PDB file of C-alpha atoms in Angstrom:
ATOM      1  CA  MET A  15      67.641  74.529 102.369  1.00 57.00           C
ATOM      2  CA  GLY A  16      68.792  76.449 105.403  1.00 58.00           C
ATOM      3  CA  GLY A  17      71.458  79.042 105.960  1.00 62.00           C
ATOM      4  CA  GLY A  18      73.262  81.128 108.556  1.00 60.00           C
ATOM      5  CA  PHE A  19      72.858  84.883 108.924  1.00 65.00           C
ATOM      6  CA  ASN A  20      73.671  87.859 111.131  1.00 62.00           C
ATOM      7  CA  LYS A  21      70.593  88.593 113.272  1.00 66.00           C
ATOM      8  CA  PHE A  22      71.263  92.350 113.519  1.00 66.00           C
ATOM      9  CA  VAL A  23      70.459  92.743 109.822  1.00 67.00           C
ATOM     10  CA  PHE A  24      67.032  91.145 110.329  1.00 68.00           C
ATOM     11  CA  GLN A  25      66.170  93.320 113.315  1.00 72.00           C
ATOM     12  CA  LEU A  26      66.357  96.390 111.052  1.00 72.00           C
ATOM     13  CA  TYR A  27      64.483  94.896 108.075  1.00 72.00           C
ATOM     14  CA  ILE A  28      60.907  96.179 107.717  1.00 73.00           C
ATOM     15  CA  GLY A  29      60.034  94.522 104.410  1.00 73.00           C
ATOM     16  CA  GLY A  30      59.187  95.787 100.972  1.00 70.00           C
ATOM     17  CA  GLY A  31      62.426  94.921  99.243  1.00 64.00           C
ATOM     18  CA  PHE A  32      65.733  93.166  99.487  1.00 62.00           C
ATOM     19  CA  ILE A  33      67.963  92.621 102.441  1.00 63.00           C
ATOM     20  CA  GLN A  34      70.752  95.063 101.596  1.00 62.00           C
ATOM     21  CA  LYS A  35      73.907  93.681 100.023  1.00 63.00           C
ATOM     22  CA  ALA A  36      76.864  92.984 102.278  1.00 62.00           C
ATOM     23  CA  LYS A  37      79.981  90.895 101.970  1.00 63.00           C
ATOM     24  CA  CYS A  38      79.825  87.509 103.619  1.00 65.00           C
ATOM     25  CA  ALA A  39      83.017  88.101 105.629  1.00 59.00           C
ATOM     26  CA  ASP A  40      81.639  91.292 107.227  1.00 60.00           C
ATOM     27  CA  PHE A  41      79.319  89.473 109.632  1.00 60.00           C
ATOM     28  CA  GLU A  42      79.319  86.817 112.305  1.00 66.00           C
ATOM     29  CA  LEU A  43      76.658  84.120 111.862  1.00 65.00           C
ATOM     30  CA  GLU A  44      74.099  84.135 114.683  1.00 72.00           C
ATOM     31  CA  HIS A  45      70.755  83.210 113.147  1.00 74.00           C
ATOM     32  CA  ALA A  46      69.272  80.603 110.812  1.00 76.00           C
ATOM     33  CA  ALA A  47      66.461  80.865 108.257  1.00 81.00           C
ATOM     34  CA  THR A  48      65.026  78.564 105.594  1.00 84.00           C
ATOM     35  CA  THR A  49      65.339  79.098 101.844  1.00 85.00           C
ATOM     36  CA  ILE A  50      61.991  77.904 100.474  1.00 86.00           C
ATOM     37  CA  GLY A  51      62.224  78.863  96.824  1.00 85.00           C
ATOM     38  CA  TYR A  52      63.304  81.370  94.223  1.00 86.00           C
ATOM     39  CA  GLY A  53      61.619  83.921  92.023  1.00 85.00           C
ATOM     40  CA  LYS A  54      61.782  87.342  90.394  1.00 84.00           C
ATOM     41  CA  LYS A  55      61.313  90.668  92.136  1.00 79.00           C
ATOM     42  CA  LYS A  56      61.051  94.155  90.649  1.00 71.00           C
ATOM     43  CA  HIS A  57      62.897  94.698  87.378  1.00 78.00           C
ATOM     44  CA  GLY A  58      63.200  90.917  86.870  1.00 84.00           C
ATOM     45  CA  ILE A  59      65.935  90.399  89.469  1.00 84.00           C
ATOM     46  CA  ASP A  60      66.319  86.728  90.469  1.00 88.00           C
ATOM     47  CA  VAL A  61      66.013  86.262  94.225  1.00 86.00           C
ATOM     48  CA  TRP A  62      66.050  83.576  96.888  1.00 85.00           C
ATOM     49  CA  VAL A  63      62.791  83.499  98.864  1.00 87.00           C
ATOM     50  CA  ILE A  64      63.770  82.941 102.494  1.00 86.00           C
ATOM     51  CA  LYS A  65      61.471  82.396 105.473  1.00 87.00           C
ATOM     52  CA  ASN A  66      62.484  83.742 108.854  1.00 85.00           C
ATOM     53  CA  SER A  67      61.270  82.214 112.132  1.00 84.00           C
ATOM     54  CA  TRP A  68      59.957  85.448 113.673  1.00 85.00           C
ATOM     55  CA  GLY A  69      56.382  85.178 112.393  1.00 85.00           C
ATOM     56  CA  SER A  70      54.297  86.835 109.697  1.00 86.00           C
ATOM     57  CA  SER A  71      54.417  90.326 111.253  1.00 86.00           C
ATOM     58  CA  TRP A  72      58.143  90.545 110.433  1.00 84.00           C
ATOM     59  CA  GLY A  73      59.456  91.514 106.975  1.00 84.00           C
ATOM     60  CA  ASP A  74      57.237  90.567 104.022  1.00 86.00           C
ATOM     61  CA  ASN A  75      54.743  88.255 105.787  1.00 87.00           C
ATOM     62  CA  GLY A  76      57.670  86.520 107.508  1.00 87.00           C
ATOM     63  CA  PHE A  77      59.781  86.301 104.338  1.00 87.00           C
ATOM     64  CA  PHE A  78      62.712  88.222 102.894  1.00 84.00           C
ATOM     65  CA  PHE A  79      64.493  88.236  99.550  1.00 85.00           C
ATOM     66  CA  VAL A  80      68.171  88.143  98.620  1.00 82.00           C
ATOM     67  CA  GLU A  81      69.547  88.477  95.099  1.00 83.00           C
ATOM     68  CA  ILE A  82      70.756  85.151  93.667  1.00 86.00           C
ATOM     69  CA  GLY A  83      74.466  84.869  92.897  1.00 84.00           C
ATOM     70  CA  LYS A  84      75.642  87.723  95.145  1.00 80.00           C
ATOM     71  CA  ASP A  85      76.191  85.703  98.378  1.00 75.00           C
ATOM     72  CA  SER A  86      74.919  88.692 100.358  1.00 72.00           C
ATOM     73  CA  TYR A  87      75.029  87.918 104.062  1.00 67.00           C
ATOM     74  CA  CYS A  88      76.410  84.449 103.257  1.00 72.00           C
ATOM     75  CA  THR A  89      73.090  83.214 101.818  1.00 73.00           C
ATOM     76  CA  GLU A  90      74.942  80.968  99.381  1.00 77.00           C
ATOM     77  CA  HIS A  91      78.209  80.452 101.246  1.00 74.00           C
ATOM     78  CA  TYR A  92      76.538  78.991 104.344  1.00 71.00           C
ATOM     79  CA  ALA A  93      73.668  77.112 102.714  1.00 72.00           C
ATOM     80  CA  TYR A  94      72.788  73.649 103.975  1.00 68.00           C
ATOM     81  CA  ALA A  95      70.507  71.074 102.376  1.00 69.00           C
ATOM     82  CA  ILE A  96      68.405  68.607 104.318  1.00 66.00           C
ATOM     83  CA  ILE A  97      68.101  65.095 102.919  1.00 66.00           C
ATOM     84  CA  VAL A  98      64.818  63.396 103.749  1.00 64.00           C
ATOM     85  CA  LYS A  99      64.732  59.604 103.724  1.00 64.00           C
ATOM     86  CA  TYR A 100      61.658  57.718 102.552  1.00 61.00           C
ATOM     87  CA  TYR A 101      60.306  55.051 104.851  1.00 57.00           C
ATOM     88  CA  ASN A 102      57.858  52.437 103.584  1.00 58.00           C
ATOM     89  CA  ILE A 103      55.117  52.850 106.168  1.00 56.00           C
ATOM     90  CA  SER A 104      51.534  53.999 105.856  1.00 56.00           C
ATOM     91  CA  SER A 105      50.666  57.693 105.984  1.00 54.00           C
ATOM     92  CA  ALA A 106      48.738  57.171 109.201  1.00 51.00           C
ATOM     93  CA  GLU A 107      51.840  55.824 110.924  1.00 55.00           C
ATOM     94  CA  ALA A 108      54.132  58.470 109.452  1.00 52.00           C
ATOM     95  CA  TYR A 109      51.897  61.458 110.180  1.00 50.00           C
ATOM     96  CA  PRO A 110      49.638  60.839 113.173  1.00 49.00           C
ATOM     97  CA  ARG A 111      46.873  63.414 113.647  1.00 46.00           C
ATOM     98  CA  THR A 112      47.681  65.779 116.475  1.00 46.00           C
ATOM     99  CA  LYS A 113      46.600  69.256 117.496  1.00 43.00           C
ATOM    100  CA  MET A 114      49.541  70.577 115.478  1.00 42.00           C
ATOM    101  CA  ASN A 115      48.530  69.127 112.097  1.00 41.00           C
ATOM    102  CA  ARG A 116      44.842  68.243 112.340  1.00 41.00           C
ATOM    103  CA  GLY A 117      43.311  68.917 108.934  1.00 44.00           C
ATOM    104  CA  LYS A 118      45.684  71.745 108.027  1.00 43.00           C
ATOM    105  CA  SER A 119      48.090  71.933 105.137  1.00 42.00           C
ATOM    106  CA  HIS A 120      51.587  73.086 105.986  1.00 41.00           C
ATOM    107  CA  GLN A 121      52.526  73.484 102.343  1.00 44.00           C
ATOM    108  CA  LEU A 122      53.608  76.968 101.299  1.00 43.00           C
ATOM    109  CA  ASP A 123      51.237  78.856  99.044  1.00 44.00           C
ATOM    110  CA  CYS A 124      53.507  80.987  96.849  1.00 47.00           C
ATOM    111  CA  GLU A 125      50.678  83.374  95.924  1.00 46.00           C
ATOM    112  CA  HIS A 126      50.805  84.847  99.428  1.00 46.00           C
ATOM    113  CA  ILE A 127      54.401  85.963  98.955  1.00 47.00           C
ATOM    114  CA  ALA A 128      53.292  88.548  96.345  1.00 45.00           C
ATOM    115  CA  MET A 129      55.698  87.563  93.592  1.00 48.00           C
ATOM    116  CA  ASP A 130      56.324  84.909  90.970  1.00 48.00           C
ATOM    117  CA  CYS A 131      58.194  82.141  92.740  1.00 50.00           C
ATOM    118  CA  TYR A 132      58.847  78.427  92.700  1.00 49.00           C
ATOM    119  CA  CYS A 133      58.805  76.326  95.830  1.00 45.00           C
TER     120      CYS A 133
END
């Protein structure tokens, strides 16, 4: 699931907690990120686990967290789902080996996010 955000907020985020709460209407959407799961942070607060595109040196290993149900920074208001269609072809045809995917798994390992989450 993807969503729209205000990029200024992300430029100031250094990790270690939540993106601060803000009303959805207070910001213009300029940036997109991918919601990859949900989990619990400190004190059992339910959060969306969202991956930014700026690499692992940004935020919490490239991720940030927003409290579920608060629509902070439009995380729920401007959420978009992607529907993947299944095609009946062999794996070799669907996923040819290239330099980009040779022998590597692109599946997210939730343990590296340092919290209990579900992807």
